CSV table of C-alpha atoms and ligand atoms in Angstrom, one decimal:
chain,number,residue,atom,x,y,z
A,1,MET,CA,85.0,103.6,78.5
A,2,SER,CA,83.8,100.3,77.1
A,3,ASP,CA,80.3,100.5,75.7
A,4,ILE,CA,79.5,96.9,76.5
A,5,ILE,CA,78.0,96.7,80.0
A,6,GLU,CA,78.0,93.3,81.6
A,7,SER,CA,75.4,92.4,84.2
A,8,VAL,CA,76.1,90.0,87.0
A,9,LYS,CA,74.0,88.6,89.9
A,10,CYS,CA,76.8,88.5,92.4
A,11,MET,CA,80.0,90.5,92.3
A,12,ILE,CA,82.7,89.6,94.9
A,13,ILE,CA,85.5,92.1,95.3
A,14,GLY,CA,88.7,90.7,96.8
A,15,SER,CA,90.4,87.3,97.0
A,16,GLY,CA,91.3,86.6,100.6
A,17,PRO,CA,89.6,83.9,102.7
A,18,ALA,CA,86.5,86.1,103.0
A,19,GLY,CA,86.1,86.6,99.2
A,20,TYR,CA,86.7,83.0,98.3
A,21,THR,CA,84.4,81.6,101.0
A,22,ALA,CA,81.7,84.0,99.8
A,23,ALA,CA,82.4,82.7,96.3
A,24,ILE,CA,82.1,79.0,97.3
A,25,TYR,CA,78.7,79.6,98.9
A,26,ALA,CA,77.4,81.9,96.2
A,27,ALA,CA,78.5,79.6,93.4
A,28,ARG,CA,76.8,76.6,95.1
A,29,ALA,CA,73.6,78.7,95.4
A,30,ASN,CA,73.6,79.3,91.7
A,31,MET,CA,74.4,83.0,92.0
A,32,PHE,CA,77.1,82.7,89.3
A,33,PRO,CA,79.6,84.9,91.2
A,34,VAL,CA,82.2,86.9,89.5
A,35,LEU,CA,85.3,87.5,91.7
A,36,TYR,CA,87.9,90.2,91.0
A,37,GLN,CA,91.2,89.4,92.7
A,38,GLY,CA,92.7,92.8,93.0
A,39,THR,CA,96.3,93.7,93.1
A,40,GLN,CA,97.3,91.2,95.8
A,41,PRO,CA,95.6,88.0,94.7
A,42,GLY,CA,95.1,86.0,97.9
A,43,GLY,CA,95.1,89.0,100.2
A,44,GLN,CA,97.2,89.3,103.4
A,45,LEU,CA,97.6,85.6,103.7
A,46,THR,CA,100.0,85.6,100.8
A,47,THR,CA,102.5,87.5,103.0
A,48,THR,CA,102.2,84.9,105.7
A,49,ASN,CA,104.4,81.9,105.7
A,50,ASP,CA,102.8,79.0,107.6
A,51,VAL,CA,99.2,79.0,108.6
A,52,GLU,CA,98.8,76.7,111.6
A,53,ASN,CA,95.5,78.0,113.1
A,54,PHE,CA,93.1,77.4,110.3
A,55,PRO,CA,91.0,74.3,111.3
A,56,GLY,CA,91.3,71.4,108.9
A,57,TYR,CA,95.1,71.6,108.3
A,58,PRO,CA,96.6,69.5,111.1
A,59,ASP,CA,100.1,69.9,109.6
A,60,GLY,CA,99.7,73.6,108.7
A,61,ILE,CA,99.8,75.0,105.3
A,62,THR,CA,101.6,78.0,103.7
A,63,GLY,CA,99.5,81.1,103.1
A,64,PRO,CA,99.9,81.0,99.3
A,65,ALA,CA,99.1,77.3,99.1
A,66,MET,CA,95.9,77.8,101.2
A,67,MET,CA,94.8,80.6,98.8
A,68,MET,CA,95.4,78.3,95.8
A,69,GLU,CA,93.2,75.7,97.4
A,70,LEU,CA,90.4,78.2,98.3
A,71,GLN,CA,90.5,79.5,94.7
A,72,ALA,CA,90.4,75.9,93.3
A,73,GLN,CA,87.4,75.2,95.5
A,74,ALA,CA,85.6,78.4,94.4
A,75,LYS,CA,86.3,77.6,90.7
A,76,ARG,CA,85.1,74.0,91.1
A,77,PHE,CA,81.6,75.3,91.7
A,78,GLY,CA,81.8,77.8,88.8
A,79,THR,CA,83.1,81.0,90.3
A,80,ASP,CA,84.4,83.2,87.5
A,81,VAL,CA,87.7,84.4,89.0
A,82,ARG,CA,89.2,87.3,87.2
A,83,ASP,CA,92.3,89.5,87.3
A,84,GLY,CA,91.4,93.2,87.7
A,85,TRP,CA,91.2,96.0,90.1
A,86,VAL,CA,87.9,97.7,91.0
A,87,THR,CA,88.7,101.3,90.7
A,88,LYS,CA,85.3,103.0,91.1
A,89,VAL,CA,81.8,102.1,92.2
A,90,ASP,CA,78.4,103.8,92.2
A,91,PHE,CA,75.9,102.5,94.7
A,92,SER,CA,73.6,105.5,94.5
A,93,GLY,CA,70.9,104.0,92.3
A,94,PRO,CA,68.9,100.8,92.0
A,95,VAL,CA,71.6,99.2,89.9
A,96,HIS,CA,74.9,98.8,91.6
A,97,LYS,CA,77.7,99.8,89.3
A,98,VAL,CA,81.3,98.7,89.5
A,99,TRP,CA,84.2,99.7,87.2
A,100,ILE,CA,87.2,97.5,86.5
A,101,ASN,CA,90.5,99.2,85.8
A,102,ASP,CA,88.6,102.4,85.1
A,103,THR,CA,87.2,101.0,81.8
A,104,LYS,CA,84.9,98.0,82.1
A,105,GLU,CA,81.5,98.8,83.7
A,106,ILE,CA,79.6,96.0,85.4
A,107,HIS,CA,76.1,96.2,86.7
A,108,CYS,CA,75.5,94.0,89.8
A,109,GLU,CA,72.4,92.8,91.6
A,110,THR,CA,74.5,92.2,94.7
A,111,VAL,CA,78.1,93.1,95.7
A,112,ILE,CA,80.1,91.4,98.4
A,113,ILE,CA,83.0,93.6,99.5
A,114,SER,CA,86.0,91.5,100.7
A,115,THR,CA,88.7,94.0,100.1
A,116,GLY,CA,90.4,93.4,103.4
A,117,ALA,CA,92.8,95.7,105.3
A,118,SER,CA,96.5,96.3,104.9
A,119,ALA,CA,98.9,96.1,107.9
A,120,LYS,CA,101.0,99.2,108.2
A,121,TYR,CA,104.7,98.8,108.2
A,122,LEU,CA,107.5,101.1,109.2
A,123,GLY,CA,108.9,101.1,105.6
A,124,LEU,CA,112.5,100.4,106.6
A,125,GLN,CA,114.4,98.7,103.9
A,126,SER,CA,115.7,96.0,106.3
A,127,GLU,CA,112.1,95.4,107.6
A,128,GLN,CA,110.8,94.9,104.1
A,129,LYS,CA,113.7,92.6,103.2
A,130,TYR,CA,113.0,90.2,106.1
A,131,LEU,CA,109.3,90.5,105.6
A,132,LYS,CA,109.6,89.3,102.0
A,133,LEU,CA,112.1,86.6,102.9
A,134,GLY,CA,109.6,85.3,105.6
A,135,GLY,CA,112.6,85.5,107.9
A,136,GLY,CA,111.2,87.0,111.1
A,137,VAL,CA,109.1,90.1,110.4
A,138,SER,CA,105.4,89.9,111.0
A,139,ALA,CA,102.3,92.1,111.5
A,140,CYS,CA,100.3,89.4,113.3
A,141,ALA,CA,101.3,88.0,116.6
A,142,VAL,CA,98.3,85.6,116.8
A,143,CYS,CA,99.3,84.2,113.3
A,144,ASP,CA,103.1,84.0,113.8
A,145,GLY,CA,103.9,84.2,117.5
A,146,PHE,CA,104.0,80.5,117.9
A,147,PHE,CA,107.0,80.3,115.7
A,148,TYR,CA,108.9,82.3,118.2
A,149,ARG,CA,108.1,80.4,121.4
A,150,ASN,CA,110.9,80.4,124.0
A,151,GLN,CA,112.7,83.1,122.0
A,152,GLU,CA,113.2,86.8,122.3
A,153,VAL,CA,111.1,89.2,120.2
A,154,VAL,CA,110.7,92.9,119.6
A,155,ILE,CA,107.4,94.6,118.9
A,156,VAL,CA,106.8,98.2,117.8
A,157,GLY,CA,103.6,100.2,118.5
A,158,ALA,CA,101.8,101.7,121.4
A,159,GLY,CA,98.1,101.2,120.6
A,160,ASP,CA,95.6,98.6,121.8
A,161,SER,CA,96.8,96.2,119.1
A,162,ALA,CA,100.4,96.5,120.1
A,163,CYS,CA,99.5,96.0,123.8
A,164,GLU,CA,97.3,93.0,123.0
A,165,GLU,CA,99.9,91.4,120.8
A,166,ALA,CA,102.8,92.1,123.2
A,167,HIS,CA,100.8,90.4,126.0
A,168,TYR,CA,100.0,87.5,123.7
A,169,LEU,CA,103.7,87.1,122.8
A,170,SER,CA,104.7,87.4,126.5
A,171,LYS,CA,103.0,84.0,127.1
A,172,LEU,CA,105.0,82.3,124.3
A,173,CYS,CA,108.3,84.1,124.3
A,174,THR,CA,111.0,84.5,127.0
A,175,LYS,CA,111.3,88.2,126.5
A,176,VAL,CA,109.3,90.8,124.6
A,177,THR,CA,110.8,94.3,124.1
A,178,MET,CA,108.3,96.9,123.2
A,179,LEU,CA,109.4,100.0,121.3
A,180,VAL,CA,107.2,103.0,121.9
A,181,ARG,CA,108.0,106.1,119.9
A,182,ARG,CA,106.5,108.7,122.3
A,183,ASP,CA,106.7,108.9,126.1
A,184,GLU,CA,103.3,107.3,126.5
A,185,PHE,CA,100.9,104.7,125.2
A,186,ARG,CA,98.0,105.4,122.9
A,187,ALA,CA,96.3,102.3,124.2
A,188,SER,CA,93.6,102.3,126.8
A,189,LYS,CA,94.8,102.4,130.4
A,190,ILE,CA,93.7,98.8,131.1
A,191,MET,CA,95.6,97.5,128.1
A,192,ALA,CA,98.7,99.6,128.8
A,193,ASN,CA,98.7,98.5,132.5
A,194,ARG,CA,98.5,94.9,131.5
A,195,VAL,CA,101.7,95.3,129.5
A,196,LYS,CA,103.4,97.3,132.2
A,197,ASN,CA,102.6,94.6,134.8
A,198,THR,CA,103.9,91.7,132.7
A,199,ALA,CA,107.3,90.7,134.0
A,200,ASN,CA,108.9,89.6,130.7
A,201,ILE,CA,107.8,92.7,128.7
A,202,THR,CA,110.4,95.5,128.7
A,203,ILE,CA,109.0,98.8,127.4
A,204,LEU,CA,111.4,101.3,125.9
A,205,PHE,CA,109.7,104.7,125.6
A,206,ASN,CA,110.9,107.5,123.2
A,207,THR,CA,112.5,104.8,121.1
A,208,GLU,CA,112.4,104.4,117.4
A,209,THR,CA,113.5,101.5,115.2
A,210,GLU,CA,116.6,102.2,113.2
A,211,GLU,CA,117.1,98.9,111.5
A,212,VAL,CA,116.1,95.3,111.6
A,213,LEU,CA,119.3,93.3,112.0
A,214,GLY,CA,119.8,89.9,110.4
A,215,ASP,CA,122.2,87.4,108.9
A,216,GLY,CA,120.8,87.8,105.4
A,217,GLN,CA,118.2,85.1,105.9
A,218,VAL,CA,116.6,85.6,109.3
A,219,VAL,CA,116.2,88.3,111.8
A,220,THR,CA,118.8,88.4,114.6
A,221,GLY,CA,118.0,91.6,116.3
A,222,VAL,CA,116.8,95.2,116.2
A,223,ARG,CA,118.7,98.4,116.3
A,224,ALA,CA,116.8,101.2,118.1
A,225,LYS,CA,117.5,104.8,119.0
A,226,ASN,CA,116.4,106.7,122.1
A,227,LYS,CA,115.1,110.0,120.7
A,228,LEU,CA,116.0,112.0,123.8
A,229,SER,CA,119.6,110.8,124.4
A,230,ASN,CA,120.3,109.7,120.8
A,231,GLU,CA,121.7,106.5,122.3
A,232,ILE,CA,121.7,103.5,119.9
A,233,ILE,CA,121.1,100.0,121.3
A,234,ASP,CA,121.0,96.6,119.6
A,235,ILE,CA,118.4,94.3,121.0
A,236,SER,CA,118.8,90.6,120.4
A,237,ALA,CA,115.6,89.1,118.8
A,238,THR,CA,114.5,86.4,116.3
A,239,GLY,CA,111.2,88.1,115.6
A,240,PHE,CA,110.2,91.6,114.8
A,241,PHE,CA,106.5,92.4,115.2
A,242,VAL,CA,105.0,95.5,113.7
A,243,ALA,CA,101.7,96.6,115.4
A,244,ILE,CA,101.2,100.2,114.2
A,245,GLY,CA,97.8,99.9,112.8
A,246,HIS,CA,95.9,98.6,109.8
A,247,LYS,CA,94.3,100.5,106.9
A,248,PRO,CA,91.0,99.0,105.6
A,249,ASN,CA,90.9,99.0,101.8
A,250,THR,CA,87.7,100.9,101.5
A,251,ASP,CA,88.5,104.3,100.0
A,252,ILE,CA,86.4,103.7,96.9
A,253,PHE,CA,83.3,103.0,98.9
A,254,ASN,CA,83.3,106.0,101.2
A,255,ALA,CA,80.9,108.1,99.2
A,256,PHE,CA,78.2,105.4,99.5
A,257,LEU,CA,78.7,103.3,102.5
A,258,LYS,CA,78.9,104.2,106.2
A,259,LEU,CA,82.4,103.8,107.5
A,260,ASP,CA,83.8,104.3,111.0
A,261,GLU,CA,86.4,107.0,111.7
A,262,THR,CA,89.3,104.6,110.7
A,263,GLY,CA,87.5,103.6,107.4
A,264,TYR,CA,86.1,100.2,108.4
A,265,ILE,CA,82.7,99.5,106.8
A,266,ILE,CA,79.9,99.5,109.4
A,267,ASN,CA,77.8,96.4,109.0
A,268,LYS,CA,74.4,95.9,110.7
A,269,PRO,CA,75.2,94.0,113.9
A,270,GLY,CA,75.1,90.2,113.4
A,271,THR,CA,74.8,90.4,109.7
A,272,SER,CA,77.0,91.3,106.6
A,273,LYS,CA,74.5,94.0,105.5
A,274,THR,CA,75.7,97.6,104.9
A,275,ASN,CA,73.6,100.7,104.8
A,276,VAL,CA,72.9,100.0,101.0
A,277,ASN,CA,70.5,97.2,100.1
A,278,GLY,CA,72.3,94.6,98.1
A,279,ILE,CA,75.8,95.5,99.2
A,280,PHE,CA,77.4,93.2,101.8
A,281,VAL,CA,80.7,93.2,103.5
A,282,SER,CA,82.9,90.4,104.8
A,283,GLY,CA,86.4,90.0,106.3
A,284,ASP,CA,88.8,92.6,107.5
A,285,ALA,CA,87.2,95.5,105.6
A,286,ALA,CA,84.7,95.6,108.5
A,287,ASP,CA,86.6,93.9,111.3
A,288,HIS,CA,89.3,95.7,113.3
A,289,VAL,CA,89.0,93.3,116.2
A,290,TYR,CA,89.5,89.7,115.2
A,291,ARG,CA,91.3,90.0,111.8
A,292,GLN,CA,91.8,86.2,111.4
A,293,ALA,CA,91.6,84.1,108.3
A,294,ILE,CA,88.9,81.9,109.9
A,295,THR,CA,86.8,84.9,111.0
A,296,ALA,CA,87.1,86.4,107.5
A,297,ALA,CA,86.0,83.1,106.0
A,298,GLY,CA,83.0,82.9,108.4
A,299,THR,CA,81.8,86.4,107.5
A,300,GLY,CA,82.3,85.5,103.8
A,301,CYS,CA,79.8,82.7,104.3
A,302,MET,CA,77.4,85.1,106.0
A,303,ALA,CA,77.7,87.6,103.2
A,304,ALA,CA,76.9,85.0,100.5
A,305,LEU,CA,73.9,83.8,102.6
A,306,ASP,CA,72.7,87.3,103.1
A,307,ALA,CA,73.1,88.1,99.4
A,308,GLU,CA,71.2,85.0,98.4
A,309,ARG,CA,68.3,85.8,100.8
A,310,TYR,CA,68.2,89.4,99.5
A,311,LEU,CA,67.9,88.1,95.9
A,312,ALA,CA,65.2,85.6,96.9
A,313,SER,CA,63.2,88.3,98.7
A,314,ARG,CA,63.3,90.5,95.6
A,315,GLU,CA,62.2,87.6,93.4
A,316,GLY,CA,59.1,87.4,95.5
B,401,LIG,P1,96.3,102.7,116.6
B,401,LIG,O1,96.2,103.6,115.4
B,401,LIG,O2,95.4,102.9,117.8
B,401,LIG,O3,97.7,102.7,117.2
B,401,LIG,C1,98.8,102.7,116.3
B,401,LIG,C2,100.1,102.9,117.2
B,401,LIG,O4,101.2,102.7,116.4
B,401,LIG,C3,100.2,104.2,117.9
B,401,LIG,O5,100.6,104.1,119.2
B,401,LIG,C4,101.3,104.9,117.1
B,401,LIG,O6,102.1,105.8,117.8
B,401,LIG,C5,102.1,103.8,116.6
B,401,LIG,N1,102.8,104.1,115.4
B,401,LIG,C6,102.3,104.5,114.2
B,401,LIG,N2,103.2,104.7,113.3
B,401,LIG,C7,104.4,104.4,114.0
B,401,LIG,C8,105.7,104.4,113.6
B,401,LIG,N3,106.1,104.7,112.3
B,401,LIG,N4,106.7,104.0,114.5
B,401,LIG,C9,106.3,103.7,115.7
B,401,LIG,N5,105.1,103.7,116.2
B,401,LIG,C10,104.1,104.0,115.3
B,401,LIG,O7,96.1,101.2,116.0
B,401,LIG,P2,95.7,99.8,116.7
B,401,LIG,O8,95.9,98.8,115.6
B,401,LIG,O9,96.5,99.6,117.9
B,401,LIG,O10,94.2,100.0,117.0
B,401,LIG,C11,93.2,100.3,116.0
B,401,LIG,C12,91.8,100.5,116.6
B,401,LIG,O11,91.4,99.2,117.0
B,401,LIG,C13,91.9,101.3,117.8
B,401,LIG,O12,90.6,102.0,117.9
B,401,LIG,C14,91.9,100.4,119.0
B,401,LIG,O13,91.4,100.9,120.2
B,401,LIG,C15,91.1,99.2,118.4
B,401,LIG,N6,91.6,97.9,119.0
B,401,LIG,C16,90.9,97.5,120.1
B,401,LIG,C17,91.3,96.3,120.7
B,401,LIG,C18,90.5,95.9,121.9
B,401,LIG,O14,89.7,96.6,122.4
B,401,LIG,N7,90.7,94.6,122.4
B,401,LIG,C19,92.4,95.5,120.3
B,401,LIG,C20,93.0,96.1,119.1
B,401,LIG,C21,92.6,97.2,118.6
B,401,LIG,P3,101.6,107.2,118.4
B,401,LIG,O15,100.7,106.8,119.6
B,401,LIG,O16,102.8,107.9,118.8
B,401,LIG,O17,100.8,107.8,117.3
């Protein structure tokens, strides 16, 4: 353990649109924010190719380029952007303690948690290959569906997200094939019925993904297997969407903060406040519904404003 303990007014954990937006607001309010980037600097957007739905970029922008711009904007106002991984916290006392890489201890007047959530993937080698190439694998239909308009796509999953995304894709794509691993949906009846009643969605129950097919650059189809008959089928598709759930990156906070059953941090409605004074949350760590860069940025702004008001109220 390092014996030099640093004190900061505002600690921001995470470097997606929520964290950087919080940093821009906190820096401009003289809160001298320190932002730790984590292991995936830039967050989920760095695995997205083109971002076309963030207002202010009429020609679109790549995810990584957008993150560089957000970082530059946060730095311009004095945000101290650092490499490092927050490995432990202690929010039990009047001083909020945060440890970086298990060694450096920092005492914080306020903490803004923007650690995001990670999309779950199947883990198939071919899926990961085309995901990394940006060649047709996505975990966000709202982000990437537009690139597949008038094309055929496959989506895997059977929860509310999969149904919502399949329905969204059905309005853009000529055909959506949905792969459901069991003989029923997990989704609510209303969402499942919406999918069942959409003409250009084909649902294949008891079906698992064997392989994402491609030409080495882009996806060309999906090989699937019926678990009951062992029949293998190749489905033609240019896009493969994975909608099997997200995992919020909140494990280190669960001893101190109220989380829901999936691990999302519970904020006080209409605010970024958590159950601990001085600890705020923004972005996907608290949002399993919208999960968009723009909503993350909006809640990052809220968190910085809530933190500023909290500090002002303590000063008297
Ligand atoms: P869920 O955990 O609800 O569903 C995940 C789905 O993915 C399950 O159907 C599961 O199958 C399937 N799955 C998991 N692993 C695999 C795999 N390896 N291969 C194939 N299929 C797999 O996640 P969601 O993201 O759908 O929803 C999360 C929460 O958010 C839920 O509470 C949901 O209700 C809520 N939500 C609400 C919405 C709304 O109300 N508008 C919209 C979106 C989400 P199986 O069923 O066999 O386990």
